[in-house]
Coordinates of C-alpha atoms in Angstrom, one line a residue:
X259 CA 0.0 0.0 0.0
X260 CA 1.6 3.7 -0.4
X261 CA 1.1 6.2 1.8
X262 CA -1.7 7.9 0.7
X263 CA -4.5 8.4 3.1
X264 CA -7.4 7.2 1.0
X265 CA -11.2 8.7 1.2
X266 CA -13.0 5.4 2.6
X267 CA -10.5 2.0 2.2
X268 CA -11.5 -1.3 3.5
X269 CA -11.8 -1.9 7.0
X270 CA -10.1 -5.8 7.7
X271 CA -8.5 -7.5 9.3
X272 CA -8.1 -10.8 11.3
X273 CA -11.9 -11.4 12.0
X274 CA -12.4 -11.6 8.2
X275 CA -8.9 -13.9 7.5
X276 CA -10.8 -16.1 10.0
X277 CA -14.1 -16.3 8.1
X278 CA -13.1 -16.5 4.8
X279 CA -10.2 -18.9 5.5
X280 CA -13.2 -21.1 7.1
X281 CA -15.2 -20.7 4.1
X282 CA -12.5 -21.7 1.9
X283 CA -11.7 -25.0 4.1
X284 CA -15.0 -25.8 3.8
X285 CA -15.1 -26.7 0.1
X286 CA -17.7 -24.0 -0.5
X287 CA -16.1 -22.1 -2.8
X288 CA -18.8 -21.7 -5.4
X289 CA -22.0 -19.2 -5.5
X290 CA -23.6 -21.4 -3.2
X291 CA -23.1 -22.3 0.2
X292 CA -23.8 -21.8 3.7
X293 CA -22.3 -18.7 4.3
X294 CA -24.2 -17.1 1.5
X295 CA -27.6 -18.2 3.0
X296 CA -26.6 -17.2 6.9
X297 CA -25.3 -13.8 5.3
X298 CA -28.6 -13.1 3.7
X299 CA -30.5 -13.6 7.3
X300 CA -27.9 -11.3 9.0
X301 CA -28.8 -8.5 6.9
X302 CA -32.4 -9.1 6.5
X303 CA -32.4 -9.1 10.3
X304 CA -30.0 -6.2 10.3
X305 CA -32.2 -4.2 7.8
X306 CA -35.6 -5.5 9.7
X307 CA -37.0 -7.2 6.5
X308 CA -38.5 -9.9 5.4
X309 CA -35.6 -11.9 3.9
X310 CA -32.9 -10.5 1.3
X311 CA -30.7 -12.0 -2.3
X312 CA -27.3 -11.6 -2.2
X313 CA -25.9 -10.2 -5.7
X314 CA -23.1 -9.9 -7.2
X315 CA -23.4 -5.7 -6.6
X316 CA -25.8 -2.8 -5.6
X317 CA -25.9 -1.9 -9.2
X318 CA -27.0 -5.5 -9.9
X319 CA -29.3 -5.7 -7.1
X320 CA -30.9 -2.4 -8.3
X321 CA -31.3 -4.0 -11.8
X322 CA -33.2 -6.5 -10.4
X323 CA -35.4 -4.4 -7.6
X324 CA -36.4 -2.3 -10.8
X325 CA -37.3 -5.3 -12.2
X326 CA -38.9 -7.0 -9.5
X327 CA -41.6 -4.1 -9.3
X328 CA -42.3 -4.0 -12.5
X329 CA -40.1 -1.4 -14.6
X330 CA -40.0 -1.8 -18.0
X331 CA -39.0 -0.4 -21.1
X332 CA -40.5 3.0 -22.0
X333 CA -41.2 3.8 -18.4
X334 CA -39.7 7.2 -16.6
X335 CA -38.3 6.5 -13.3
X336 CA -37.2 9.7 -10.7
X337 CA -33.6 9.4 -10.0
X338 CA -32.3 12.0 -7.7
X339 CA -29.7 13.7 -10.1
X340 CA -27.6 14.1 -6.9
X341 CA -26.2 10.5 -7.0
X342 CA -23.2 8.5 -8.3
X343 CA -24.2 7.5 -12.0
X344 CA -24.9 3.5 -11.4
X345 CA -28.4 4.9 -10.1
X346 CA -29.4 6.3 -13.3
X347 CA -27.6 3.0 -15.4
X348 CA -29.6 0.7 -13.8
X349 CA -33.0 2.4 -14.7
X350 CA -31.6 2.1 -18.5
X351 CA -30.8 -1.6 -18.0
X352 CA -34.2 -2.1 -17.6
X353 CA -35.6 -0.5 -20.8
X354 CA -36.8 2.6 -18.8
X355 CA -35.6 6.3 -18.6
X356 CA -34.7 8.1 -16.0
X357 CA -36.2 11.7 -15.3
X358 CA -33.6 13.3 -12.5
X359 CA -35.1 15.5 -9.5
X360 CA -32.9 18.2 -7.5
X361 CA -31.9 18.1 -3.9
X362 CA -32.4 19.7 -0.8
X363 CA -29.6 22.2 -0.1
X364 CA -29.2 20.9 4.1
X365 CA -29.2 17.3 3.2
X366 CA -28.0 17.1 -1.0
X367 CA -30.9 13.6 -0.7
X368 CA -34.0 13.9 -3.1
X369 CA -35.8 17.7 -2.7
X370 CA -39.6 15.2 -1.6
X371 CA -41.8 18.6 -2.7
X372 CA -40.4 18.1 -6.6
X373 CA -40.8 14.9 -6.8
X374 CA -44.3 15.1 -5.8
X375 CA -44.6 17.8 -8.9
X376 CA -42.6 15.7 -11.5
X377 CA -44.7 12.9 -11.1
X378 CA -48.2 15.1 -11.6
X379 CA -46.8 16.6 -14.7
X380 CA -45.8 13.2 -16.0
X381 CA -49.1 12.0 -15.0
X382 CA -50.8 14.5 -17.1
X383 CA -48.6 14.7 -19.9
X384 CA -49.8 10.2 -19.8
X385 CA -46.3 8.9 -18.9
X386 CA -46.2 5.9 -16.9
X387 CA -43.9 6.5 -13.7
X388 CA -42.7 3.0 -12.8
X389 CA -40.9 4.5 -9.7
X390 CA -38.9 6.9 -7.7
X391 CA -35.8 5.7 -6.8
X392 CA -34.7 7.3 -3.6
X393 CA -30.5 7.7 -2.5
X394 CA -29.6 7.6 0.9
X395 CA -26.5 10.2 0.4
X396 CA -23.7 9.4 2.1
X397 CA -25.2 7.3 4.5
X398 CA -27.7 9.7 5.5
X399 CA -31.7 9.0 4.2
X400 CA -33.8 10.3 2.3
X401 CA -36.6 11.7 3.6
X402 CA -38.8 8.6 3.7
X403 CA -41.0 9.7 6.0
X404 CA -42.8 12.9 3.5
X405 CA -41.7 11.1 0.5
X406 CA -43.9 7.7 1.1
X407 CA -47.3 9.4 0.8
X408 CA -46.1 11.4 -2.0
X409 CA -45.7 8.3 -3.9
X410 CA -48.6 6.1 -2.4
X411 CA -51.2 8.6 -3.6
X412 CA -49.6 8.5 -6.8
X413 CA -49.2 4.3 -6.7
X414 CA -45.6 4.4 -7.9
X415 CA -43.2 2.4 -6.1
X416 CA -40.0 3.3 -4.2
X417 CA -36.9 1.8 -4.8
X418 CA -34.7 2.6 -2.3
X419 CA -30.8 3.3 -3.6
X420 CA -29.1 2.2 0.0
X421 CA -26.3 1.3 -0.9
X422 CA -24.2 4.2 1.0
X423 CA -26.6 3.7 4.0
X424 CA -26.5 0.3 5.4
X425 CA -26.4 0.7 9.2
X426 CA -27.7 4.3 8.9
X427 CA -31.4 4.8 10.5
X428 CA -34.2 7.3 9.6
X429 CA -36.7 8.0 12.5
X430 CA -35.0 4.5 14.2
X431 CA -36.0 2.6 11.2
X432 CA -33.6 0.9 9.3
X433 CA -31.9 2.5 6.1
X434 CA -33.0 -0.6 3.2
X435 CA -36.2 -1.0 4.8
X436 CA -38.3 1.8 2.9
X437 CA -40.4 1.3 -0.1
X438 CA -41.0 -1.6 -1.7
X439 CA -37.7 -2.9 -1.9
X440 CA -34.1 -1.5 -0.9
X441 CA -30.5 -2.2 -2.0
X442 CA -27.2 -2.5 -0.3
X443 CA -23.3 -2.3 -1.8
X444 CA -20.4 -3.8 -0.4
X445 CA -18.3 -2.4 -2.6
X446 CA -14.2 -1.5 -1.2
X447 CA -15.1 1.6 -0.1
X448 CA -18.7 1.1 1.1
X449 CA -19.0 1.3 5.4
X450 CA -18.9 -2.6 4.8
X451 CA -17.3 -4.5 1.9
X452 CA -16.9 -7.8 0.3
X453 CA -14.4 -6.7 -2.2
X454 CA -17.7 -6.4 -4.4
X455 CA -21.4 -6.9 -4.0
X456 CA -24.8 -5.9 -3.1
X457 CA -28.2 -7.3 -1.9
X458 CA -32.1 -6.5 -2.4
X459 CA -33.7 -6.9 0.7
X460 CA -37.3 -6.5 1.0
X461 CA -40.4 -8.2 2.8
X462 CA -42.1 -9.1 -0.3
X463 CA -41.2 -12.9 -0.5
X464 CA -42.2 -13.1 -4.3
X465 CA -40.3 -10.3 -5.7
X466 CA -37.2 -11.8 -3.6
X467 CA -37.3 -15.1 -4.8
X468 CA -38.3 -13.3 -8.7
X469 CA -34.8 -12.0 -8.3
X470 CA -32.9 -15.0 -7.1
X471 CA -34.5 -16.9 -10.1
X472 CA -33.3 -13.6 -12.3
X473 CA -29.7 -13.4 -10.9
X474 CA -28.8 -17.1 -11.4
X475 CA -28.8 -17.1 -15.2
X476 CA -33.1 -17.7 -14.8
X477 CA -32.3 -21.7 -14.5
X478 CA -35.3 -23.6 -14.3
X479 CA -35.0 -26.2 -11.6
X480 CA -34.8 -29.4 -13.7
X481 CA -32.0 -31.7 -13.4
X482 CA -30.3 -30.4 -17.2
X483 CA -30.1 -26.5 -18.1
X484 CA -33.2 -25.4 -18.7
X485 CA -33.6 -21.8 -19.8
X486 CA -37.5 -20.2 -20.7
X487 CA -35.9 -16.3 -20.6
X488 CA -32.7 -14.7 -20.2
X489 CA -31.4 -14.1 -16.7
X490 CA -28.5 -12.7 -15.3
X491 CA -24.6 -14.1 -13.6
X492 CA -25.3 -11.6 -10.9
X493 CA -25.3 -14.2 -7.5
X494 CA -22.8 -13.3 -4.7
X495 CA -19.9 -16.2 -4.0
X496 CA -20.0 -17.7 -0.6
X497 CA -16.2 -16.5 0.1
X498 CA -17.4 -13.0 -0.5
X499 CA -20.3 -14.1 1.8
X500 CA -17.9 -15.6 4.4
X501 CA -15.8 -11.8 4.3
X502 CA -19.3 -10.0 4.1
X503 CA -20.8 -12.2 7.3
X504 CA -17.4 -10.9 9.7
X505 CA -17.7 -7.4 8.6
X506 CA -21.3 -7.3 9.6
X507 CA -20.3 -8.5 13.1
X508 CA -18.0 -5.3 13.3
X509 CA -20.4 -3.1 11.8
X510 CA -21.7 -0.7 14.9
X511 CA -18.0 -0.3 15.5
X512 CA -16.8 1.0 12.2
X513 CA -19.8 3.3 12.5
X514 CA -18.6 4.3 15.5
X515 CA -15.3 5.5 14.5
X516 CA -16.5 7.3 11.0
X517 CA -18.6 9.2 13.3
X518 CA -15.8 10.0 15.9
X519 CA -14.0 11.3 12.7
X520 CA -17.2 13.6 11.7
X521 CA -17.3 14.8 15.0
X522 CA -14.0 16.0 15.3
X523 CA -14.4 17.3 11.8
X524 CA -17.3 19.7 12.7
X525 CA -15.5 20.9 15.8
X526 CA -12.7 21.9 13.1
X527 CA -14.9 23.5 11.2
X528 CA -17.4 25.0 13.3
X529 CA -15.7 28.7 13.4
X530 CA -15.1 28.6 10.3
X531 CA -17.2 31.3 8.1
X532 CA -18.9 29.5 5.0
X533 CA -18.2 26.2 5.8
X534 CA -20.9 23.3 6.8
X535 CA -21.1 19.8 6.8
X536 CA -23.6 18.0 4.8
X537 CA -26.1 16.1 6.4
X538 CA -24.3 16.8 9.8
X539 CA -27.7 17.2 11.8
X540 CA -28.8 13.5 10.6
X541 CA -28.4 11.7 13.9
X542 CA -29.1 8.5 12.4
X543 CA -26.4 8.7 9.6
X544 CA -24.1 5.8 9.7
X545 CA -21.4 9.0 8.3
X546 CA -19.8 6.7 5.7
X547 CA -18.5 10.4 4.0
X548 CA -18.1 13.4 5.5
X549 CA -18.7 15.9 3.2
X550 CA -18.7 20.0 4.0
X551 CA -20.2 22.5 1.5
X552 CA -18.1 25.8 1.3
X553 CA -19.3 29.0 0.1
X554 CA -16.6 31.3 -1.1
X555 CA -18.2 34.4 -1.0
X556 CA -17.9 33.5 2.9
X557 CA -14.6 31.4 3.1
X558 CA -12.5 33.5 1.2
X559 CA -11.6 29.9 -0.5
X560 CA -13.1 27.1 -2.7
X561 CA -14.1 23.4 -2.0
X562 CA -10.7 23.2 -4.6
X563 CA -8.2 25.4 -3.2
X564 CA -8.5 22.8 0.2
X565 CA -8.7 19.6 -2.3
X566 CA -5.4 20.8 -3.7
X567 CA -3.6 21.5 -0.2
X568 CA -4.7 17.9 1.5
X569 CA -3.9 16.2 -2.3
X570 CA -0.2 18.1 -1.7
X571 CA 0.4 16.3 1.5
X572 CA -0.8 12.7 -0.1
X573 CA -4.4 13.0 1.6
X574 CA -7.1 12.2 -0.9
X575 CA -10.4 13.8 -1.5
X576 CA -12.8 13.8 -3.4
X577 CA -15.7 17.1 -4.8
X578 CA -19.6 16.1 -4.5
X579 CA -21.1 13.5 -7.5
X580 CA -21.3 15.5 -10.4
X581 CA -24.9 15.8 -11.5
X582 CA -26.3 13.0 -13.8
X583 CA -28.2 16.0 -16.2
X584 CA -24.7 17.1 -16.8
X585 CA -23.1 14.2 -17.4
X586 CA -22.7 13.7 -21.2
X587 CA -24.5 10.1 -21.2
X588 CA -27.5 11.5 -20.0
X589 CA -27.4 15.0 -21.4
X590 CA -31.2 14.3 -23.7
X591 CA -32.6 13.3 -20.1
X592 CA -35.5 14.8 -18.6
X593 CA -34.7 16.7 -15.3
X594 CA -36.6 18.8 -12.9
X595 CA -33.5 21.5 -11.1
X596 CA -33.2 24.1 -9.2
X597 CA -29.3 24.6 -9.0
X598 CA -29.2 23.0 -5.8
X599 CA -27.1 20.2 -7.0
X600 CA -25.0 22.1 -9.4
X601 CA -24.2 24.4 -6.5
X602 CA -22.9 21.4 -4.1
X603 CA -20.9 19.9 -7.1
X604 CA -18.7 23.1 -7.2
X605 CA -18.4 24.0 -3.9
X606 CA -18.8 20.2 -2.0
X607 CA -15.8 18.3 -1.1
X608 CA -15.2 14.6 0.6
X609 CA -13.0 14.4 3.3
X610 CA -11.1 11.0 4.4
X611 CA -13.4 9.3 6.3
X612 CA -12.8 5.6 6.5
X613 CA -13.0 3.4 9.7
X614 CA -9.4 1.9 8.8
X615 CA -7.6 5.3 9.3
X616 CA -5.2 5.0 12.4
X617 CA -4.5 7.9 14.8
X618 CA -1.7 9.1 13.4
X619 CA -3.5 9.4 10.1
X620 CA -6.3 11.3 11.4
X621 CA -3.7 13.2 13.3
X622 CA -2.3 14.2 10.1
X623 CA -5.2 14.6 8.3
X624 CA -6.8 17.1 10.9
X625 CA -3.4 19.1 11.2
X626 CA -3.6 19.8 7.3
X627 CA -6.8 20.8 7.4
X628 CA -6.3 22.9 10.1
X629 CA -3.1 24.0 8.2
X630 CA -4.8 25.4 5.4
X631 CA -7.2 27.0 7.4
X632 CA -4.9 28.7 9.4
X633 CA -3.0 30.2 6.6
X634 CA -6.5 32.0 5.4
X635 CA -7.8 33.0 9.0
X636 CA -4.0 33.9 10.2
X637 CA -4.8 31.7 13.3
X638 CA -5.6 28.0 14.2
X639 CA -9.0 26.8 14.6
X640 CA -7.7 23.5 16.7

């Protein structure tokens, strides 16, 4: 490894040596197996839902949510445009198009009171709406609680896009449990990791078990191959099970320490003029990145000029997703804005943030920020 201190790395160690050298031992080293199946009641349990498939990602287990409630080609679906850009891809693997919805300024998840007009105007313009996929920003959610009506009255489905938030809560419920059906990611730099992979959790058993069918090439269960539609290779390995079954165990405590981190970030910041962190009044956010918002007007600096000084002493960052209406794939899509969004992608910036940082790393990490600071205030702020 180099000595860069990375935004979010995996968190392992000997607890998940241990599992995955047990899983290996055991001869399951296949997409089947008894790790897989005891990882999938962990999270369901975790999550508070019914049961849960175990995929080989959260962009494949959004595929397959979309498809378990019924999108389908020709269909809009509301994607917050706030997001990283596997939201909006899997709405195309489906057949359907995604129509992208600004953000509240406090929280950068889906702005609920434009969603609620996007989907009367599609309504009346006769386009089906075959759901709103909600994105628990940096594992902080969405605002479940004024968006489920919205969407009830209108009968459109949520799909909830958890895969920043597992561990996170909103109101004490469970980030994955909203909507119809949510989605997880384990991906490396996820609060949790298999190396790769996600999982539909959800407490509708049919749509569950429509996915499991879905994400193991659609086999029919005969004793040859036996294939009536075209499925997917999108089933989780029960080694990435084994690694995904010890991290779980550690969970509470990696959240624990990323929100040690935040906290010590906001008392860094808090004199500052300008300067706020995103989401930082969410007491239920698991914090998997601390992001702040700066205003320059304010600051007297950019999101930028403090991006280049921490990238100077090998400290990565990283600015706010770039909008998916200005991204050049989806530049003909539909979007309902307000320049919320736009606003947090130039002046938002990601801070290191991961559970696996050491002392002295956050020690150093701190000091440059505080550094930089310094040198624009002409004092401390530590």
């Amino acid at each position: 490894m180099s000595g860069t201190i990375h935004l979010s790395p995996p968190d392992v160690g000997p607890l998940e040596e241990s599992y995955v050298v047990a899983a290996l031992r055991s001869g399951w080293v296949a997409p089947v197996g008894p790790d897989l199946d005891a990882f999938e009641r962990e999270v369901a349990t975790r999550v508070g839902t019914h049961g849960a498939v175990a995929v080989s990602s959260g962009t494949a287990a959004l595929h397959l949510a979309l498809l378990g409630v019924g999108v389908g080609p020709g269909d809009a679906v509301i994607v917050p445009t706030l997001t990283f850009v596997a939201s909006a891809n899997a709405v195309r693997y489906a057949g359907a198009r995604p129509v992208f919805v600004d953000c509240d300024p406090h929280s950068g998840n889906l702005d609920v009171a434009l969603v609620d007009e996007l989907i009367r105007a599609l309504v009346l313009r006769g386009q089906r709406v075959g759901a709103v996929v909600p994105v628990d920003l940096f594992g902080s959610c969405a605002d479940h609680t004024a968006l489920a009506p919205v969407c009830a009255a209108a009968g459109v489905p949520v799909v909830e896009d958890a895969a920043e938030a597992l561990g996170a809560t909103h109101h004490g419920r469970p980030a994955g449990s909203f909507g119809q059906v949510g989605i997880l990611s384990f991906n490396g730099n996820k609060i949790m990791t298999t190396s790769g992979g996600g999982m539909l959790v959800s407490d509708d058993a049919a749509l569950l078990a429509r996915a499991r069918f879905l994400s193991t090439q659609a086999r029919e269960p005969t004793p040859h191959y036996e294939h009536r539609e075209t499925g997917y290779n999108y089933r989780l390995s029960n080694l990435l099970a084994a690694l995904g079954r010890a991290q779980l165990v550690r969970l509470d405590g990696m959240i624990a320490r990323r929100r040690h981190l935040r906290d010590q970030y906001a008392k860094l910041f808090a004199p500052v003029p300008g300067v706020r962190l995103l989401g930082v009044e969410d007491p239920g956010s698991n914090c998997w990145l601390t992001t702040i918002a700066v205003d320059p007007r304010r600051a007297g600096w950019r999101a930028a000029d403090l991006a280049a000084h921490l990238a100077g002493r090998d400290i990565e960052t990283r600015p706010v997703w770039k909008p998916m209406h200005l991204q050049p794939a989806y530049a003909d899509a539909e979007c309902l804005v307000t320049g919320v969004a736009e606003r947090l992608f130039a002046d938002g910036l990601a801070l290191p943030s991961g559970s696996a940082m050491n002392e002295r790393q956050v020690g150093l990490v701190l000091a440059a920020v505080d550094e930089f600071l310094a040198a624009r205030t002409g004092g401390s702020t530590a």
